[in-house]
mmCIF file of C-alpha atoms in Angstrom:
data_model
loop_
_atom_site.group_PDB
_atom_site.id
_atom_site.type_symbol
_atom_site.label_atom_id
_atom_site.label_comp_id
_atom_site.label_asym_id
_atom_site.label_seq_id
_atom_site.Cartn_x
_atom_site.Cartn_y
_atom_site.Cartn_z
ATOM 1 C CA MET A 1 123.781 95.849 84.136
ATOM 2 C CA LEU A 2 120.914 97.525 86.026
ATOM 3 C CA GLU A 3 118.309 94.891 85.210
ATOM 4 C CA PRO A 4 120.206 91.796 86.463
ATOM 5 C CA ALA A 5 121.403 93.699 89.532
ATOM 6 C CA LEU A 6 117.850 94.712 90.482
ATOM 7 C CA THR A 7 116.521 91.244 89.672
ATOM 8 C CA TRP A 8 119.043 89.460 91.870
ATOM 9 C CA ALA A 9 118.648 92.034 94.627
ATOM 10 C CA GLY A 10 114.879 91.519 94.593
ATOM 11 C CA LEU A 11 115.178 87.743 94.517
ATOM 12 C CA LEU A 12 117.680 87.542 97.377
ATOM 13 C CA LEU A 13 115.910 90.158 99.494
ATOM 14 C CA GLY A 14 112.550 88.453 99.039
ATOM 15 C CA LEU A 15 113.951 85.034 99.874
ATOM 16 C CA ALA A 16 115.718 86.408 102.942
ATOM 17 C CA GLY A 17 112.557 88.062 104.205
ATOM 18 C CA LEU A 18 110.404 84.992 103.641
ATOM 19 C CA VAL A 19 112.902 82.572 105.182
ATOM 20 C CA LEU A 20 113.295 84.816 108.214
ATOM 21 C CA GLN A 21 109.534 85.257 108.639
ATOM 22 C CA PHE A 22 108.841 81.542 108.256
ATOM 23 C CA THR A 23 111.637 80.634 110.684
ATOM 24 C CA ILE A 24 110.627 82.935 113.504
ATOM 25 C CA SER A 25 106.866 82.525 113.014
ATOM 26 C CA ILE A 26 106.865 78.738 112.822
ATOM 27 C CA SER A 27 109.243 78.447 115.773
ATOM 28 C CA ASP A 28 106.992 80.729 117.812
ATOM 29 C CA MET A 29 103.796 78.914 116.873
ATOM 30 C CA LEU A 30 105.286 75.472 117.526
ATOM 31 C CA ALA A 31 106.486 76.674 120.931
ATOM 32 C CA ASN A 32 102.946 77.816 121.691
ATOM 33 C CA GLY A 33 101.269 74.521 120.878
ATOM 34 C CA ARG A 34 100.495 74.571 117.161
ATOM 35 C CA ASP A 35 101.497 71.681 114.970
ATOM 36 C CA LEU A 36 103.470 72.256 111.758
ATOM 37 C CA PRO A 37 100.483 72.026 109.346
ATOM 38 C CA GLY A 38 98.586 74.494 111.516
ATOM 39 C CA ALA A 39 101.531 76.896 111.593
ATOM 40 C CA LEU A 40 101.921 76.726 107.814
ATOM 41 C CA GLY A 41 98.195 77.287 107.414
ATOM 42 C CA VAL A 42 98.438 80.485 109.418
ATOM 43 C CA LEU A 43 101.343 81.822 107.371
ATOM 44 C CA PHE A 44 99.791 80.986 104.022
ATOM 45 C CA ALA A 45 96.651 82.859 105.058
ATOM 46 C CA TYR A 46 98.520 86.166 104.990
ATOM 47 C CA TYR A 47 98.276 88.308 101.867
ATOM 48 C CA THR A 48 101.761 89.646 102.592
ATOM 49 C CA ILE A 49 103.282 86.170 102.484
ATOM 50 C CA LEU A 50 101.478 85.151 99.301
ATOM 51 C CA THR A 51 102.301 88.344 97.417
ATOM 52 C CA ASN A 52 105.965 88.225 98.408
ATOM 53 C CA ILE A 53 106.172 84.595 97.276
ATOM 54 C CA ILE A 54 104.807 85.685 93.898
ATOM 55 C CA LEU A 55 107.436 88.437 93.682
ATOM 56 C CA VAL A 56 110.161 85.854 94.286
ATOM 57 C CA LEU A 57 108.702 83.682 91.524
ATOM 58 C CA ILE A 58 108.628 86.661 89.152
ATOM 59 C CA TYR A 59 112.302 87.383 89.813
ATOM 60 C CA LEU A 60 113.077 83.679 89.482
ATOM 61 C CA SER A 61 111.346 83.624 86.094
ATOM 62 C CA GLU A 62 113.891 86.233 84.970
ATOM 63 C CA VAL A 63 116.963 84.232 85.947
ATOM 64 C CA THR A 64 115.861 80.777 84.778
ATOM 65 C CA PRO A 65 114.089 79.649 81.576
ATOM 66 C CA ALA A 66 111.995 77.055 83.442
ATOM 67 C CA GLY A 67 108.718 76.568 81.617
ATOM 68 C CA TRP A 68 106.604 76.302 84.774
ATOM 69 C CA LEU A 69 107.449 79.940 85.515
ATOM 70 C CA GLY A 70 105.890 81.156 82.281
ATOM 71 C CA LEU A 71 102.877 82.697 84.027
ATOM 72 C CA PHE A 72 105.179 84.980 86.004
ATOM 73 C CA ARG A 73 106.778 86.387 82.846
ATOM 74 C CA ARG A 74 103.488 87.845 81.622
ATOM 75 C CA PRO A 75 103.332 91.663 81.704
ATOM 76 C CA LEU A 76 99.795 91.561 83.093
ATOM 77 C CA VAL A 77 100.889 89.459 86.082
ATOM 78 C CA ARG A 78 103.899 91.675 86.725
ATOM 79 C CA GLY A 79 101.819 94.842 86.442
ATOM 80 C CA ALA A 80 99.096 93.450 88.707
ATOM 81 C CA MET A 81 101.717 92.610 91.315
ATOM 82 C CA ALA A 82 102.973 96.195 91.250
ATOM 83 C CA ALA A 83 99.509 97.295 92.399
ATOM 84 C CA ASN A 84 99.108 94.431 94.872
ATOM 85 C CA ILE A 85 102.463 94.873 96.566
ATOM 86 C CA ALA A 86 101.876 98.631 96.766
ATOM 87 C CA LEU A 87 98.618 97.816 98.559
ATOM 88 C CA VAL A 88 100.546 95.650 101.025
ATOM 89 C CA GLY A 89 103.008 98.376 101.889
ATOM 90 C CA LEU A 90 100.459 101.175 102.146
ATOM 91 C CA TYR A 91 97.967 99.195 104.236
ATOM 92 C CA VAL A 92 100.625 98.081 106.679
ATOM 93 C CA TYR A 93 102.140 101.558 106.939
ATOM 94 C CA PHE A 94 98.882 103.415 107.487
ATOM 95 C CA VAL A 95 96.935 100.788 109.470
ATOM 96 C CA LEU A 96 98.695 97.704 110.805
ATOM 97 C CA ARG A 97 101.934 99.230 112.052
ATOM 98 C CA TYR A 98 100.042 100.833 114.931
ATOM 99 C CA LEU A 99 98.760 97.485 116.189
ATOM 100 C CA SER A 100 102.071 95.963 117.261
ATOM 101 C CA ASP A 101 105.519 96.936 118.499
ATOM 102 C CA LEU A 102 108.059 94.728 116.776
ATOM 103 C CA HIS A 103 111.689 94.236 117.741
ATOM 104 C CA GLY A 104 114.683 92.182 116.624
ATOM 105 C CA PRO A 105 114.157 89.646 113.829
ATOM 106 C CA TRP A 106 110.403 90.340 113.858
ATOM 107 C CA PHE A 107 111.097 93.973 112.979
ATOM 108 C CA VAL A 108 113.593 92.983 110.278
ATOM 109 C CA ALA A 109 111.184 90.523 108.618
ATOM 110 C CA ASP A 110 108.378 93.072 108.791
ATOM 111 C CA ALA A 111 110.529 95.797 107.247
ATOM 112 C CA ILE A 112 111.668 93.545 104.401
ATOM 113 C CA LEU A 113 108.291 92.091 103.449
ATOM 114 C CA HIS A 114 106.189 95.226 103.926
ATOM 115 C CA TYR A 115 108.518 98.016 102.836
ATOM 116 C CA ALA A 116 111.865 97.060 101.296
ATOM 117 C CA ALA A 117 110.613 94.293 98.997
ATOM 118 C CA PRO A 118 107.590 96.286 97.747
ATOM 119 C CA LEU A 119 109.691 99.378 97.029
ATOM 120 C CA LEU A 120 112.382 97.366 95.268
ATOM 121 C CA TYR A 121 109.797 95.579 93.138
ATOM 122 C CA LEU A 122 108.209 98.873 92.062
ATOM 123 C CA VAL A 123 111.636 100.211 91.095
ATOM 124 C CA TRP A 124 112.369 96.971 89.224
ATOM 125 C CA TRP A 125 109.050 97.102 87.389
ATOM 126 C CA VAL A 126 109.495 100.743 86.365
ATOM 127 C CA ALA A 127 113.160 100.485 85.390
ATOM 128 C CA THR A 128 113.451 97.084 83.718
ATOM 129 C CA GLN A 129 110.143 96.067 82.188
ATOM 130 C CA LYS A 130 108.818 96.662 78.693
ATOM 131 C CA HIS A 131 105.976 99.125 79.010
ATOM 132 C CA GLY A 132 102.944 99.995 76.911
ATOM 133 C CA VAL A 133 101.397 96.533 77.210
ATOM 134 C CA LEU A 134 98.722 97.053 79.879
ATOM 135 C CA ARG A 135 95.209 98.141 78.908
ATOM 136 C CA TRP A 136 92.371 99.727 80.884
ATOM 137 C CA ALA A 137 90.335 96.626 80.095
ATOM 138 C CA ASN A 138 92.853 94.576 82.118
ATOM 139 C CA LEU A 139 91.482 95.992 85.382
ATOM 140 C CA PRO A 140 89.088 93.096 86.194
ATOM 141 C CA LEU A 141 91.864 90.541 85.698
ATOM 142 C CA MET A 142 94.186 92.576 87.897
ATOM 143 C CA LEU A 143 91.608 92.464 90.704
ATOM 144 C CA LEU A 144 90.718 88.781 90.316
ATOM 145 C CA PRO A 145 93.589 87.235 92.360
ATOM 146 C CA THR A 146 92.738 89.390 95.375
ATOM 147 C CA LEU A 147 89.072 88.451 95.073
ATOM 148 C CA ILE A 148 90.086 84.781 95.107
ATOM 149 C CA TYR A 149 92.254 85.465 98.150
ATOM 150 C CA PHE A 150 89.312 87.096 99.934
ATOM 151 C CA PHE A 151 87.088 84.048 99.473
ATOM 152 C CA TYR A 152 89.950 81.773 100.522
ATOM 153 C CA ALA A 153 90.650 83.780 103.689
ATOM 154 C CA MET A 154 86.963 83.901 104.592
ATOM 155 C CA ALA A 155 86.414 80.181 103.964
ATOM 156 C CA ARG A 156 89.468 79.308 106.066
ATOM 157 C CA GLY A 157 88.340 81.705 108.776
ATOM 158 C CA ALA A 158 84.880 80.157 108.932
ATOM 159 C CA TRP A 159 86.522 76.757 109.297
ATOM 160 C CA VAL A 160 89.158 77.526 111.946
ATOM 161 C CA GLN A 161 87.621 80.702 113.435
ATOM 162 C CA GLU A 162 90.800 82.627 112.765
ATOM 163 C CA TYR A 163 91.404 85.500 110.357
ATOM 164 C CA PRO A 164 94.689 86.955 109.131
ATOM 165 C CA TYR A 165 93.656 90.625 109.336
ATOM 166 C CA PRO A 166 91.353 92.591 111.660
ATOM 167 C CA ILE A 167 89.235 93.904 108.778
ATOM 168 C CA LEU A 168 88.384 90.307 107.798
ATOM 169 C CA ASN A 169 87.467 89.107 111.284
ATOM 170 C CA ALA A 170 83.858 88.044 110.793
ATOM 171 C CA VAL A 171 83.653 86.735 114.372
ATOM 172 C CA GLU A 172 84.188 90.200 115.825
ATOM 173 C CA LEU A 173 82.831 92.403 113.039
ATOM 174 C CA GLY A 174 80.141 90.291 111.407
ATOM 175 C CA TYR A 175 79.999 89.421 107.730
ATOM 176 C CA GLY A 176 78.235 92.654 106.771
ATOM 177 C CA GLN A 177 81.068 94.843 108.014
ATOM 178 C CA VAL A 178 83.660 92.507 106.503
ATOM 179 C CA VAL A 179 81.999 92.879 103.101
ATOM 180 C CA VAL A 180 82.025 96.666 103.480
ATOM 181 C CA ASN A 181 85.721 96.548 104.412
ATOM 182 C CA ALA A 182 86.429 94.324 101.425
ATOM 183 C CA LEU A 183 84.654 96.775 99.122
ATOM 184 C CA TYR A 184 86.775 99.647 100.450
ATOM 185 C CA MET A 185 89.948 97.649 99.866
ATOM 186 C CA THR A 186 88.764 96.676 96.380
ATOM 187 C CA VAL A 187 88.241 100.333 95.483
ATOM 188 C CA PHE A 188 91.708 101.139 96.835
ATOM 189 C CA LEU A 189 93.293 98.287 94.870
ATOM 190 C CA ALA A 190 91.378 99.316 91.746
ATOM 191 C CA ALA A 191 92.783 102.847 92.095
ATOM 192 C CA LEU A 192 96.302 101.455 92.467
ATOM 193 C CA SER A 193 95.781 99.154 89.472
ATOM 194 C CA LEU A 194 94.567 102.058 87.337
ATOM 195 C CA ALA A 195 97.613 104.042 88.463
ATOM 196 C CA VAL A 196 99.858 101.160 87.354
ATOM 197 C CA ILE A 197 98.160 101.020 83.944
ATOM 198 C CA ALA A 198 98.522 104.789 83.575
ATOM 199 C CA ALA A 199 102.188 104.569 84.596
ATOM 200 C CA ASP A 200 102.738 101.771 82.072
ATOM 201 C CA LYS A 201 101.319 103.943 79.290
ATOM 202 C CA PHE A 202 103.323 106.987 80.395
ATOM 203 C CA LEU A 203 106.572 105.033 80.650
ATOM 204 C CA ALA A 204 106.016 103.624 77.148
ATOM 205 C CA ARG A 205 105.595 107.140 75.720
ATOM 206 C CA TYR A 206 108.556 108.442 77.722
ATOM 207 C CA SER A 207 110.834 105.670 76.464
ATOM 208 C CA ARG A 208 109.836 106.425 72.867
ATOM 209 C CA THR A 209 110.379 110.177 73.176
ATOM 210 C CA SER A 210 113.704 109.784 74.975
ATOM 211 C CA ALA A 211 115.116 107.197 72.561
ATOM 212 C CA PRO A 212 118.015 108.482 70.431
#
């Protein structure tokens, strides 16, 4: 009973956080002069939004046999997202939370997408998934989606002169410093990805030794 309970909890929590964030953010941006495509463009530029959408799709792939969700059933994708969503939570906790003072629904959405959803996903991944599948050689593939995101965020930023995170702001920092920041984050994500692979191997051995 633990697996379906965690799956549904993750799915509903993730949907609630995303719906709340989209509702308050789009309403605020429309009230301040943005059009709807522009508001959506801003939201879909955030790593937090994209990673939480992927978590929802992973949970959804557990509760429906839809073929188009096949990618999200792959252990490599699910393991990579454990590292990526851990990065989201840690970066926000140690860096971004000092840059704003959130209240009301803004605080609730922030807490769900940056803390509650990441923690629940990590628990879900540890407790419900088949382990022993990830390999050290999977590391480049685990880093690839974030590399694609980086180029996307930079290309969009060069076009609209707007960046989702301070460390990517090439207008203020220059491209050289942005590349240095990206390298630091890549090293951090690589460390988290290696930790996930190591945890996957450990959990596989633990499950074998603890089996009756």
